Short mmCIF file of C-alpha atoms in Angstrom, two decimals:
data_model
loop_
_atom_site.label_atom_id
_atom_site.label_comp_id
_atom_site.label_asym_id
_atom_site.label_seq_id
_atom_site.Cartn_x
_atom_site.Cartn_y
_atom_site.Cartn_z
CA UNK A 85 0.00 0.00 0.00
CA UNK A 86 1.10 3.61 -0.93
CA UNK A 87 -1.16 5.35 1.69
CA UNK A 88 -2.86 4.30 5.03
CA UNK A 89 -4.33 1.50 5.62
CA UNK A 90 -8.64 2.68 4.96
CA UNK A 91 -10.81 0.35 3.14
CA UNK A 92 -12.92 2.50 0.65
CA UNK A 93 -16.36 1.04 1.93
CA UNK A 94 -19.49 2.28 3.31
CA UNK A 95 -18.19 3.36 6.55
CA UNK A 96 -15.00 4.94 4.44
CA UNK A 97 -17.80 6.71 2.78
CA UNK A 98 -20.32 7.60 5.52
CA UNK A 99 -22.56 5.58 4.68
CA UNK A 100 -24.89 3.11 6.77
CA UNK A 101 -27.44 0.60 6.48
CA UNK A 102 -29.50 -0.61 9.44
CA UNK A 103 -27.44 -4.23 10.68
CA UNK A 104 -30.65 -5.94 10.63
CA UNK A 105 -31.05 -5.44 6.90
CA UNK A 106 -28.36 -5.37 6.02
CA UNK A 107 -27.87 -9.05 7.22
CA UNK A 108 -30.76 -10.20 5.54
CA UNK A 109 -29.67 -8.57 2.25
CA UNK A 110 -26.59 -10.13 2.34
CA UNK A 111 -28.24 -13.81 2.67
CA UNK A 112 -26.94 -16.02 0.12
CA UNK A 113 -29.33 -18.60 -1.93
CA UNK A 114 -28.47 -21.09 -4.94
CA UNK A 115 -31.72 -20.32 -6.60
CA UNK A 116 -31.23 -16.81 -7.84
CA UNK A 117 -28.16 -17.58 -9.66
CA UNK A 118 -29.36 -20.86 -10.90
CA UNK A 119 -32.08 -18.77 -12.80
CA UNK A 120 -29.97 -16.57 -13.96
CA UNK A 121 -28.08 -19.48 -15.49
CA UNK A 122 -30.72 -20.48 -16.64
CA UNK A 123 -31.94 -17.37 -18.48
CA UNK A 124 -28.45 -16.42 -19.88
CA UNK A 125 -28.60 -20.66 -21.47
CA UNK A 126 -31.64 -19.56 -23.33
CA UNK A 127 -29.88 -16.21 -24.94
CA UNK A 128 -26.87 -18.16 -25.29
CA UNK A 129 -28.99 -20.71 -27.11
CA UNK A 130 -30.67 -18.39 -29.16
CA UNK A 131 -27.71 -16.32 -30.46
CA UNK A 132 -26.20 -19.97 -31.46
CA UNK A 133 -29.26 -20.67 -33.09
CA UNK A 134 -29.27 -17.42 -35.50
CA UNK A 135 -25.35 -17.74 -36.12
CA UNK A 136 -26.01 -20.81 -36.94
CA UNK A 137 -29.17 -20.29 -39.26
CA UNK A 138 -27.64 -16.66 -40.95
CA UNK A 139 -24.01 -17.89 -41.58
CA UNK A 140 -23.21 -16.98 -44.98
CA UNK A 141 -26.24 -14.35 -45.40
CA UNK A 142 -25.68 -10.42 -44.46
CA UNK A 143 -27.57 -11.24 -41.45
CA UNK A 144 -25.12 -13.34 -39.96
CA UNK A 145 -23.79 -9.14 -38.55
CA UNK A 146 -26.57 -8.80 -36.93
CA UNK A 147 -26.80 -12.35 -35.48
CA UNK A 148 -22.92 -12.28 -34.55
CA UNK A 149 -23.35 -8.98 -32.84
CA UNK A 150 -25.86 -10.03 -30.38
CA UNK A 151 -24.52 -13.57 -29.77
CA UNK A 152 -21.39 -11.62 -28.83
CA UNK A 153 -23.25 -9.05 -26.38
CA UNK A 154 -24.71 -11.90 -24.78
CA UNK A 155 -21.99 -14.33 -24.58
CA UNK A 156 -19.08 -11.53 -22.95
CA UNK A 157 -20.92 -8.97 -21.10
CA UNK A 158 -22.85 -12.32 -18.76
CA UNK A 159 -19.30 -13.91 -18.66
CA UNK A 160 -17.63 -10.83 -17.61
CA UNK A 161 -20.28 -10.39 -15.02
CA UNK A 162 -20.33 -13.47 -13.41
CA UNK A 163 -16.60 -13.89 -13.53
CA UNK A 164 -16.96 -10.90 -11.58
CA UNK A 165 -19.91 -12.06 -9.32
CA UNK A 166 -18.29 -15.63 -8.38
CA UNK A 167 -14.54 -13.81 -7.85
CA UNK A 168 -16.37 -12.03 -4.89
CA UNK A 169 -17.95 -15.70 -4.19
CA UNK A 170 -21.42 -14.11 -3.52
CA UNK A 171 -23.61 -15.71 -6.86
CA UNK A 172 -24.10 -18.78 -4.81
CA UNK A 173 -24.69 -20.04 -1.99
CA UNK A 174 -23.13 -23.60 -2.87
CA UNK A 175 -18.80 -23.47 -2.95
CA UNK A 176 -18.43 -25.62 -5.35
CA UNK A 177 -21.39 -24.42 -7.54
CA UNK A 178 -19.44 -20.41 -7.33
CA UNK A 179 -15.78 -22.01 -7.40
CA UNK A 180 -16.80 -23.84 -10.85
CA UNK A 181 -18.55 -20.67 -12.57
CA UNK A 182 -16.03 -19.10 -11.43
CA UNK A 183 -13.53 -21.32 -13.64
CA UNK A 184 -16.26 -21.21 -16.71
CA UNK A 185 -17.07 -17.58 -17.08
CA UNK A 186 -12.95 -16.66 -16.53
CA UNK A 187 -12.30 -18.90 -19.14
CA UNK A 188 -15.04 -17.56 -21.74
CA UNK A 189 -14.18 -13.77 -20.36
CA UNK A 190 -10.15 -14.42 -20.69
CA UNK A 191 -8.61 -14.13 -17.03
CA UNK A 192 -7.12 -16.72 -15.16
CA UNK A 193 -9.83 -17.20 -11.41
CA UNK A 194 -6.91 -16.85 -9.06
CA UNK A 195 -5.09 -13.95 -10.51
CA UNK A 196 -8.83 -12.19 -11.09
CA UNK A 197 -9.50 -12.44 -7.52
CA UNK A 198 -6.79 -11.43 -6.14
CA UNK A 199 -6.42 -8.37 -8.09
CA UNK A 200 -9.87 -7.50 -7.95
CA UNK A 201 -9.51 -7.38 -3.73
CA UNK A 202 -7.18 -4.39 -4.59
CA UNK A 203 -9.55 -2.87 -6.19
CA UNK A 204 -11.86 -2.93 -3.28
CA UNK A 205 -9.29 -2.22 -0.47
CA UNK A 206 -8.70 0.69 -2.10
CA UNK A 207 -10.90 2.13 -5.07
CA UNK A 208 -9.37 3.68 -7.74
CA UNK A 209 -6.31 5.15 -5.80
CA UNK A 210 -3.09 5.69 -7.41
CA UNK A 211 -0.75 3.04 -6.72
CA UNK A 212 -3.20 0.61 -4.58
CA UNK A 213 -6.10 -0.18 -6.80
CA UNK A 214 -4.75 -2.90 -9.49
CA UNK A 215 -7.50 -2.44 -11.65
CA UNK A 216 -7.20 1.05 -12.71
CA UNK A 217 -7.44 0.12 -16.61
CA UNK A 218 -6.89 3.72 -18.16
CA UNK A 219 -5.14 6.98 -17.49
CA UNK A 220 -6.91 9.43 -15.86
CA UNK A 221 -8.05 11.98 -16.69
CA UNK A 222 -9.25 10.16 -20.19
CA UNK A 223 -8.34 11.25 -23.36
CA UNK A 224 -9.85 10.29 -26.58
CA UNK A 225 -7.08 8.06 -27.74
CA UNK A 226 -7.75 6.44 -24.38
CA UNK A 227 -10.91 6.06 -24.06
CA UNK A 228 -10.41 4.12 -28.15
CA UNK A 229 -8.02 2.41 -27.29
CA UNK A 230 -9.73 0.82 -23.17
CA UNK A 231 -12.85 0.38 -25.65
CA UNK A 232 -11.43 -1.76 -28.05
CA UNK A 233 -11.47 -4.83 -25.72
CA UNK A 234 -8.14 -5.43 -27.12
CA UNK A 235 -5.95 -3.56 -24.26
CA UNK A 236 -7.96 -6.33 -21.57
CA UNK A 237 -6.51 -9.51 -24.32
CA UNK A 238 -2.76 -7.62 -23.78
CA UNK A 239 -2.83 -7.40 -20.38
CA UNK A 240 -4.84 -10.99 -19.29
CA UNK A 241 -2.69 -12.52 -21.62
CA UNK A 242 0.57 -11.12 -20.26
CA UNK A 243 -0.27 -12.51 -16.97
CA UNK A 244 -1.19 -15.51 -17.87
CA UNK A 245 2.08 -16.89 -19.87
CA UNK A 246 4.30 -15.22 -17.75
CA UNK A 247 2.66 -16.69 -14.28
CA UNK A 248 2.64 -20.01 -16.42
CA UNK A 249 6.27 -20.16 -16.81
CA UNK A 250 6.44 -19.08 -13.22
CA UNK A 251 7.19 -15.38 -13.55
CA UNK A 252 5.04 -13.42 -11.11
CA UNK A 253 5.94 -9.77 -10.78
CA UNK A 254 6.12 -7.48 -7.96
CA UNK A 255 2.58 -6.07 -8.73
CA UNK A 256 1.04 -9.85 -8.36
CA UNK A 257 2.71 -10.13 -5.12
CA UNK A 258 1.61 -7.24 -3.69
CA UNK A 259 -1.83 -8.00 -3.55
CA UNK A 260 -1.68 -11.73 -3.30
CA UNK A 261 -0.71 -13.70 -0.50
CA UNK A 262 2.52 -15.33 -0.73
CA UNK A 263 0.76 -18.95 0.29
CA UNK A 264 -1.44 -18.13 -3.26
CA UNK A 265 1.12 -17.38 -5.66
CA UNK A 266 1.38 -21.70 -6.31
CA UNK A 267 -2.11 -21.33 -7.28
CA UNK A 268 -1.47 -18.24 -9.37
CA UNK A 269 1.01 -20.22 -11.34
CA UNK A 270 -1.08 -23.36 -11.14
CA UNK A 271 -4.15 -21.64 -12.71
CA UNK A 272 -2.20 -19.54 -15.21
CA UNK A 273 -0.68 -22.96 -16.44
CA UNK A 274 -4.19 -24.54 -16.63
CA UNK A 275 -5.81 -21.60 -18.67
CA UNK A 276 -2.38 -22.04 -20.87
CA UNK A 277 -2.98 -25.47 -22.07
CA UNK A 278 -6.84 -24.40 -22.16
CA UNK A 279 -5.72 -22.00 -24.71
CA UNK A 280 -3.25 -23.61 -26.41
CA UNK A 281 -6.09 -26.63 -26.96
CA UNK A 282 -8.44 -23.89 -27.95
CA UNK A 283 -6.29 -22.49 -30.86
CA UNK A 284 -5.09 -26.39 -31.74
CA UNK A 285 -8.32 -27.43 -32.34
CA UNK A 286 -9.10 -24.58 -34.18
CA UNK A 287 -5.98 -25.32 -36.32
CA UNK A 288 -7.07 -29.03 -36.58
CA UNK A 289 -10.47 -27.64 -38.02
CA UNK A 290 -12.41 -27.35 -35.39
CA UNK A 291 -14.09 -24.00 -36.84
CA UNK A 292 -17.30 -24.12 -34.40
CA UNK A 293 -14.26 -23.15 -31.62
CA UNK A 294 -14.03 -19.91 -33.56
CA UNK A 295 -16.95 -19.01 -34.79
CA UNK A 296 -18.98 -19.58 -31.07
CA UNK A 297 -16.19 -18.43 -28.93
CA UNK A 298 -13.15 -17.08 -30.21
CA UNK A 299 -15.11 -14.17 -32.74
CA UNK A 300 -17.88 -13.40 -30.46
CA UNK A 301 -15.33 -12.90 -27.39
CA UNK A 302 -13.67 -10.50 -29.20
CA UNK A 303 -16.17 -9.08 -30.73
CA UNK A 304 -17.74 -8.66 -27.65
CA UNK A 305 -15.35 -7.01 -25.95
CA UNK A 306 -16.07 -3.28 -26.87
CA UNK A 307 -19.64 -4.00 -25.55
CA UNK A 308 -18.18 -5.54 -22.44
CA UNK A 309 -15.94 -2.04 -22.22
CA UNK A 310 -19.38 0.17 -22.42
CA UNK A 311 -20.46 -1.32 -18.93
CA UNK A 312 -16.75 -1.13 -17.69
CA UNK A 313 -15.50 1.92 -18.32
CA UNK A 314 -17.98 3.66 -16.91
CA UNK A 315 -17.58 2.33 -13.55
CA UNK A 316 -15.26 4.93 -12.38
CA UNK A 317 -14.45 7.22 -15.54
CA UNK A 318 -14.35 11.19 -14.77
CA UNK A 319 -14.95 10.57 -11.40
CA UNK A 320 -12.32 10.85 -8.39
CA UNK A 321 -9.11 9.39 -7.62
CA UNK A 322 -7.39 8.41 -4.11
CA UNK A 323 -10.35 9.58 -1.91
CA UNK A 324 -12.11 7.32 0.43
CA UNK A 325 -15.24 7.95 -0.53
CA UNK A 326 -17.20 5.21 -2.58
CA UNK A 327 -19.83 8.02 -3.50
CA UNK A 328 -17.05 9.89 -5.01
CA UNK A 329 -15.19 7.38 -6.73
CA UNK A 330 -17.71 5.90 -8.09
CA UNK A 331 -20.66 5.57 -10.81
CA UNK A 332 -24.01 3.93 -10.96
CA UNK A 333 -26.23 4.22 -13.64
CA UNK A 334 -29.51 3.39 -15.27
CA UNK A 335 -29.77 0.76 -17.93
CA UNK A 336 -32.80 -1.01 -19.50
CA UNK A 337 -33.85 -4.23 -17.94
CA UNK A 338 -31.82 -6.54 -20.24
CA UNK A 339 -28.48 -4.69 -19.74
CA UNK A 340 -29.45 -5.15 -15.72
CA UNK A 341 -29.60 -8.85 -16.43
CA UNK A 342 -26.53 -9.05 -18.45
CA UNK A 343 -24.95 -7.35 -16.01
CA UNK A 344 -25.96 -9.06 -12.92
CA UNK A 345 -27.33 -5.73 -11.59
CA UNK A 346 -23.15 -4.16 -11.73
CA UNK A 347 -24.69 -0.69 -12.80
CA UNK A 348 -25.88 -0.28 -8.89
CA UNK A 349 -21.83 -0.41 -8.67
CA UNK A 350 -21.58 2.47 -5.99
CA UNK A 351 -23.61 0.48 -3.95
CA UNK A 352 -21.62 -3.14 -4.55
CA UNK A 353 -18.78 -0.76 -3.48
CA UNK A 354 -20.08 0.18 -0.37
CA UNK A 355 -21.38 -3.28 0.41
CA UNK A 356 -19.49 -5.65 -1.41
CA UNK A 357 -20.71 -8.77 0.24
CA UNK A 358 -24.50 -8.36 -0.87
CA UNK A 359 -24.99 -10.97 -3.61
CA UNK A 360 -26.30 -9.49 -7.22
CA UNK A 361 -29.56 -10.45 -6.74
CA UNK A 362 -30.24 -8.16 -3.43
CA UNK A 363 -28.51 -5.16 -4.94
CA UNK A 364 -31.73 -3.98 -6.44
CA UNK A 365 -32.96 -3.85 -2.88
CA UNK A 366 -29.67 -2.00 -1.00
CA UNK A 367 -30.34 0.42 -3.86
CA UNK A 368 -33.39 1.29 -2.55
CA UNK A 369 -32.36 1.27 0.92
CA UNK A 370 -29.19 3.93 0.32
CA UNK A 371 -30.93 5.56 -2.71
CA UNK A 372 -31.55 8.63 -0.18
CA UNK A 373 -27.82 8.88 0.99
CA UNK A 374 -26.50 8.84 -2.73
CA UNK A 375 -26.79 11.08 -5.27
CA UNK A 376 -29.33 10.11 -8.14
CA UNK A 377 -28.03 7.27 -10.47
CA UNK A 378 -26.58 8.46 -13.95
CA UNK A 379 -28.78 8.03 -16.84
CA UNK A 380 -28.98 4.89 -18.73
CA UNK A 381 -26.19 2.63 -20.49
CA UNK A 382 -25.87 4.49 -24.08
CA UNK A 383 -26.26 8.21 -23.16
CA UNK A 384 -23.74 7.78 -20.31
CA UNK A 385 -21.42 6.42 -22.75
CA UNK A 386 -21.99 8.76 -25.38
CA UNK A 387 -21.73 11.86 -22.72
CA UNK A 388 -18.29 10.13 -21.76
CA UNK A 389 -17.36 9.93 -25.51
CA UNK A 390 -18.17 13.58 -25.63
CA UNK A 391 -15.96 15.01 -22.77
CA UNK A 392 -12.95 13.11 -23.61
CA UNK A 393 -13.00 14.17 -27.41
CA UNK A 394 -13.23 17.39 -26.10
CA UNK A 395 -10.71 16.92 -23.14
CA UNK A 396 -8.11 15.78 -26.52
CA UNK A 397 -9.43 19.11 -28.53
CA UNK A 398 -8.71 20.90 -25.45
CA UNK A 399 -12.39 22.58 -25.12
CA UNK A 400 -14.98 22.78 -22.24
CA UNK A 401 -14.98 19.40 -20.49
CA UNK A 402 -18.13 19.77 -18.69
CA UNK A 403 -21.06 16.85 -19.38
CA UNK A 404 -24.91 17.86 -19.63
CA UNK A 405 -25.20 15.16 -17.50
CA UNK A 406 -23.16 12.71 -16.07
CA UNK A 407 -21.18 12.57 -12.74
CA UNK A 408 -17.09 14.27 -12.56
CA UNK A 409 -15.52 14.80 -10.03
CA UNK A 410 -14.29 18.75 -9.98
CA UNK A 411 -10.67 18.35 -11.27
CA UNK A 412 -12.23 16.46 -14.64
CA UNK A 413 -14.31 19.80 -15.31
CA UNK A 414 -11.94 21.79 -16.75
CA UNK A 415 -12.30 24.80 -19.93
CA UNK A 416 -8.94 23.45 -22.01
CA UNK A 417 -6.21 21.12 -20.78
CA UNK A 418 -5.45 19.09 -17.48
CA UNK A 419 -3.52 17.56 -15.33
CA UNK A 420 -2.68 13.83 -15.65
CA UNK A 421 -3.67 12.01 -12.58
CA UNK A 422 -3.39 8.22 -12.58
CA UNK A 423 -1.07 6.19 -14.93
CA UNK A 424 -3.18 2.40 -15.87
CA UNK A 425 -2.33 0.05 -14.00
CA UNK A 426 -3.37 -2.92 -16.47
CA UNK A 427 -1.07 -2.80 -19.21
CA UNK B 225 -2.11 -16.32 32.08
CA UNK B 226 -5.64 -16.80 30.76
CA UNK B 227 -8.60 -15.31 32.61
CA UNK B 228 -12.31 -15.64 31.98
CA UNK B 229 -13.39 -12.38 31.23
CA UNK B 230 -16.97 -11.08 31.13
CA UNK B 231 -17.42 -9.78 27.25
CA UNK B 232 -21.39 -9.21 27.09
CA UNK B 233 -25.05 -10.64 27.67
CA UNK B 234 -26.29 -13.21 25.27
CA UNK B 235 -29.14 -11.59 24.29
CA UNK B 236 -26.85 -8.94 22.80
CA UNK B 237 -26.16 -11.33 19.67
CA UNK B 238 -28.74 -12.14 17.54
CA UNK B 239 -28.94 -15.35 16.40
CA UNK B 240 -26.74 -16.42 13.62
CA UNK B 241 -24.56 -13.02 13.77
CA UNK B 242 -21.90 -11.78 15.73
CA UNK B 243 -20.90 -8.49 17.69
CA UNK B 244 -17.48 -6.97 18.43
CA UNK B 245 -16.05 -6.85 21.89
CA UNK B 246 -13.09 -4.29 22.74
CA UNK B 247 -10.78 -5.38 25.26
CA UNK B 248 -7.82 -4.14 26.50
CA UNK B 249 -6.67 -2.35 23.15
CA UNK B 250 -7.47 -5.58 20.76
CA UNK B 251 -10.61 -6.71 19.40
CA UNK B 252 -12.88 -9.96 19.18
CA UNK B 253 -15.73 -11.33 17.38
CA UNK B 254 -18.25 -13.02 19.92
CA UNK B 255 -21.30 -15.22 17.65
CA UNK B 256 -24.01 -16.43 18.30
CA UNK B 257 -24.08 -19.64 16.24
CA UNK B 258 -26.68 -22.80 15.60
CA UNK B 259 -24.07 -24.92 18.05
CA UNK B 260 -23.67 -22.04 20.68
CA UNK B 261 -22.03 -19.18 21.07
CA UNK B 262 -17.79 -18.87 20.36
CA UNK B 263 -15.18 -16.25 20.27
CA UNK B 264 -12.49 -15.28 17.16
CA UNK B 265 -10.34 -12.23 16.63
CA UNK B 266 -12.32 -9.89 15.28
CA UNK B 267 -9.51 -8.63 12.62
CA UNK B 268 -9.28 -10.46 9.01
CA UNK B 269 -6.47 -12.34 8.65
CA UNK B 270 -5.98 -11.23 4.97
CA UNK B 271 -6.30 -7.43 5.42
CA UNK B 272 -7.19 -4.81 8.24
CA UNK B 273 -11.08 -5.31 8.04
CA UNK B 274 -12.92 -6.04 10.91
CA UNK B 275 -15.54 -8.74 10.85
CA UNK B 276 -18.16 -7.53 12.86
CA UNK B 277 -19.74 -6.20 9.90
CA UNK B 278 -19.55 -9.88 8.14
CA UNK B 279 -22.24 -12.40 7.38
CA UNK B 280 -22.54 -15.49 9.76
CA UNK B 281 -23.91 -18.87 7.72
CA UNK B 282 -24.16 -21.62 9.92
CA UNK B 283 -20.51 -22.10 11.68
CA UNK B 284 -18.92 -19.91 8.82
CA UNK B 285 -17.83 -16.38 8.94
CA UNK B 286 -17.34 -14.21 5.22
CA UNK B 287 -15.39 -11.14 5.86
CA UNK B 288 -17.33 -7.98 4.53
CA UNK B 289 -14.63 -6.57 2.56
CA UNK B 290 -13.41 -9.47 0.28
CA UNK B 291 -15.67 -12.30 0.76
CA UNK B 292 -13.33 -14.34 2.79
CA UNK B 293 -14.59 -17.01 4.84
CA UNK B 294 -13.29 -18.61 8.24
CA UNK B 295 -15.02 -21.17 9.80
CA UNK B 296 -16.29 -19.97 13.60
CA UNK B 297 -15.40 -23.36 15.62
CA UNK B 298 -11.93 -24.09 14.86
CA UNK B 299 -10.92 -20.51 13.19
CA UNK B 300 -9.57 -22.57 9.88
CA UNK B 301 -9.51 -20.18 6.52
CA UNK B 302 -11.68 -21.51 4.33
CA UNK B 303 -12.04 -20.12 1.00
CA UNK B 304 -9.64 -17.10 -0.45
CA UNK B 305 -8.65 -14.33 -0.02
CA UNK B 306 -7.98 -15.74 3.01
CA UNK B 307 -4.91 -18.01 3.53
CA UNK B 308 -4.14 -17.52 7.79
CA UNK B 309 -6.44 -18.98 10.84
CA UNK B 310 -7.93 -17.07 12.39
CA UNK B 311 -7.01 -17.14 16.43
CA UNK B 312 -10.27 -18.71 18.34
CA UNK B 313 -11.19 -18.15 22.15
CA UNK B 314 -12.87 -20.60 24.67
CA UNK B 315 -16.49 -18.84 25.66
CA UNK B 316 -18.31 -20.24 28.62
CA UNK B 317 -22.21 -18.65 29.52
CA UNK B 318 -23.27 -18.28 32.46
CA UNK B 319 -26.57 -17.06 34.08
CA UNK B 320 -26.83 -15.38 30.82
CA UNK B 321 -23.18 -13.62 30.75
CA UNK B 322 -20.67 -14.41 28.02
CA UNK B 323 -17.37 -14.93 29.19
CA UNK B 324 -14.27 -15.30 27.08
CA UNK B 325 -11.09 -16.77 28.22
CA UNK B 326 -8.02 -14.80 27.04
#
């Protein structure tokens, strides 16, 4: 750690929840993941279907694009859901998701776990928070090149050959006990050969490898970067406060399923042990200590597109809408903050 | 030298949860638990987080801040982050009094 020891939480942030409820919020159940399993099977299902029905015909865009939105964006999700081991109640039932939807999303469990309790022992401060995946303040040329998807391949895939020939840098170590960094290696090997296998069968002709996972994963990735980037974009650095760190927003009802409800993400902050399928509820519990959620998934993206072309043309930074912190608001130039810590 | 020390009433924990108890500049976690009631450190072993604030599911404790669990009887990490024991504490009741041995 760079600064003193203060978990960015709810209490770092001043806010509270009643004990009582918030204990029965944070209850933990098989069932609510097991539908959500369930649902994501049947769009899943359906995007293989019209892939597989439109190949060869101009649809085949159309049906690639949203076989890709639903295959990455869920997978990122619930990589992110079972990391935290809150999507179920049963171990083995979170440990093994876990393993599935790192695999399809393209970072190896142990690694993604480890660096994401960085993240939450210290939000988006300089130095402390491993997943800081862009300079701040944002730039046009990086907000391209974070919503690309491609940056995430660079970095996951960095990690993962050099922890499989046992290379684990100082970063890795830092936020991962040393009793883990076996499994680090162990898991980066495993995802290795997973690849590896992957691309050979591809290579052997095994084209169903690339056309259901490989294309759509990467395809998907810019999609997966919408819901991403806007976690903590324009908003502030090394400051306790989850409120000010911090974005939620308002998407339609599908993007809150793909998402596993991730767009209440200030409130996951506060209270990171309440499972997805409560955080509806702890919304409307803290709703009154926070301010108002910003607006939904595309016009929070496209107000975040706006400032940072702007930020590059050095003009007026200030959004109609969204959430900065003050320092982002600026009328021509500014003052680089944080340097990315995945690259 | 261990003493039995008075730490607070039953009725103060719920059941199924846990309170913190302050003692002599460190900190515990007393629970109240389907098998009784037992004492741990109240600091994570993986970072500075106390766990009075974390979820109690049957003999298992998750730490709020990363989701790591210990189990309450014999203080054994369980599931990551967490790697170290936690350090547990013999708890006796009496007339309705918790008392903890440290």
């Amino acid at each position: 750690m760079t600064s003193e020891y203060v978990a960015t939480n709810a209490a770092s942030s001043g806010i509270s929840v009643d004990r009582k409820k918030l204990k029965s919020l944070g209850r933990r159940s098989d069932r609510p993941g097991l539908v959500w399993l369930a649902k994501w099977a049947v769009l899943m299902t359906a995007g293989v279907l019209a892939v597989h029905f439109t190949w060869g015909t101009p649809w085949a865009v159309l049906s690639m694009g949203f076989y890709a939105f639903v295959l990455t964006v869920p997978a990122y999700a619930l990589s992110h859901e079972t990391a935290h081991g809150t999507a179920f109640r049963t171990r083995w039932l979170n440990e093994l998701m876990l393993w599935v939807s790192s695999f399809l999303y393209f970072g190896e469990p142990y690694h993604r776990r480890y660096a994401h309790t960085s993240h939450h022992t210290k939000t988006w401060h300089v130095g402390d928070d491993a997943q800081m995946p862009f300079d701040t303040p944002m730039t046009f040329g990086g907000w391209l090149s974070e919503q690309s998807g491609l940056l995430l391949f660079w970095y996951e895939g960095k990690i993962i050959v050099a922890h499989a020939f046992g290379i684990v840098g100082s970063e890795a170590r830092r936020y991962t006990p040393e009793g883990e960094i076996r499994r680090l290696i162990l898991g980066a090997r495993l995802f290795l050969v997973g690849y590896v296998l992957v691309g050979a069968a591809i290579a052997a002709g095994q084209t169903w490898l690339l056309i259901y996972f490989v294309i759509p994963r990467v395809l998907g990735g810019p999609a997966m970067q919408f819901f991403t980037t806007i976690q903590h974009a324009e908003l502030q650095e090394n400051d306790p406060s989850i409120v000010k760190s911090t974005r939620s927003f308002a998407p339609s009802a599908l993007n809150r399923f793909l998402y596993m409800n991730m767009n209440n993400h200030i409130e996951h902050h506060l209270y990171p042990q309440i499972p997805f399928y409560s955080l509806p509820d702890l919304h409307d519990v803290v709703k009154d200590q926070l301010p108002a959620p910003d607006p939904g998934l595309i016009r929070t993206n496209l107000e975040l597109l706006g400032v940072v072309i702007r930020r590059s043309l050095g003009r007026n930074t200030k959004a109609p809408t969204i959430r900065q912190a003050p320092h982002m608001i600026t009328s021509g130039g500014f003052e680089p903050i944080a340097r990315a810590s995945m690259r | 030298m261990t003493d039995w020390v008075y730490a607070c009433a039953a009725s103060d924990i719920d059941q199924e949860d846990l309170i913190r108890w302050d003692y002599h500049g460190k900190s515990y976690a007393i629970y109240n638990t389907e098998r009784g009631f037992f004492a741990t450190d109240g600091m994570c072993t993986h970072e500075a987080q106390h766990l009075e604030d974390g979820l109690v599911t049957g003999m298992v404790i998750e730490c709020p801040l990363h989701q790591g669990r210990f189990d309450i009887l014999t203080g054994k990490a369980l599931s990551a982050p967490v790697c170290v024991d936690l350090q547990t504490y013999p708890v006796k009741v009496e007339a309705g009094r918790i008392y903890v041995k440290i």
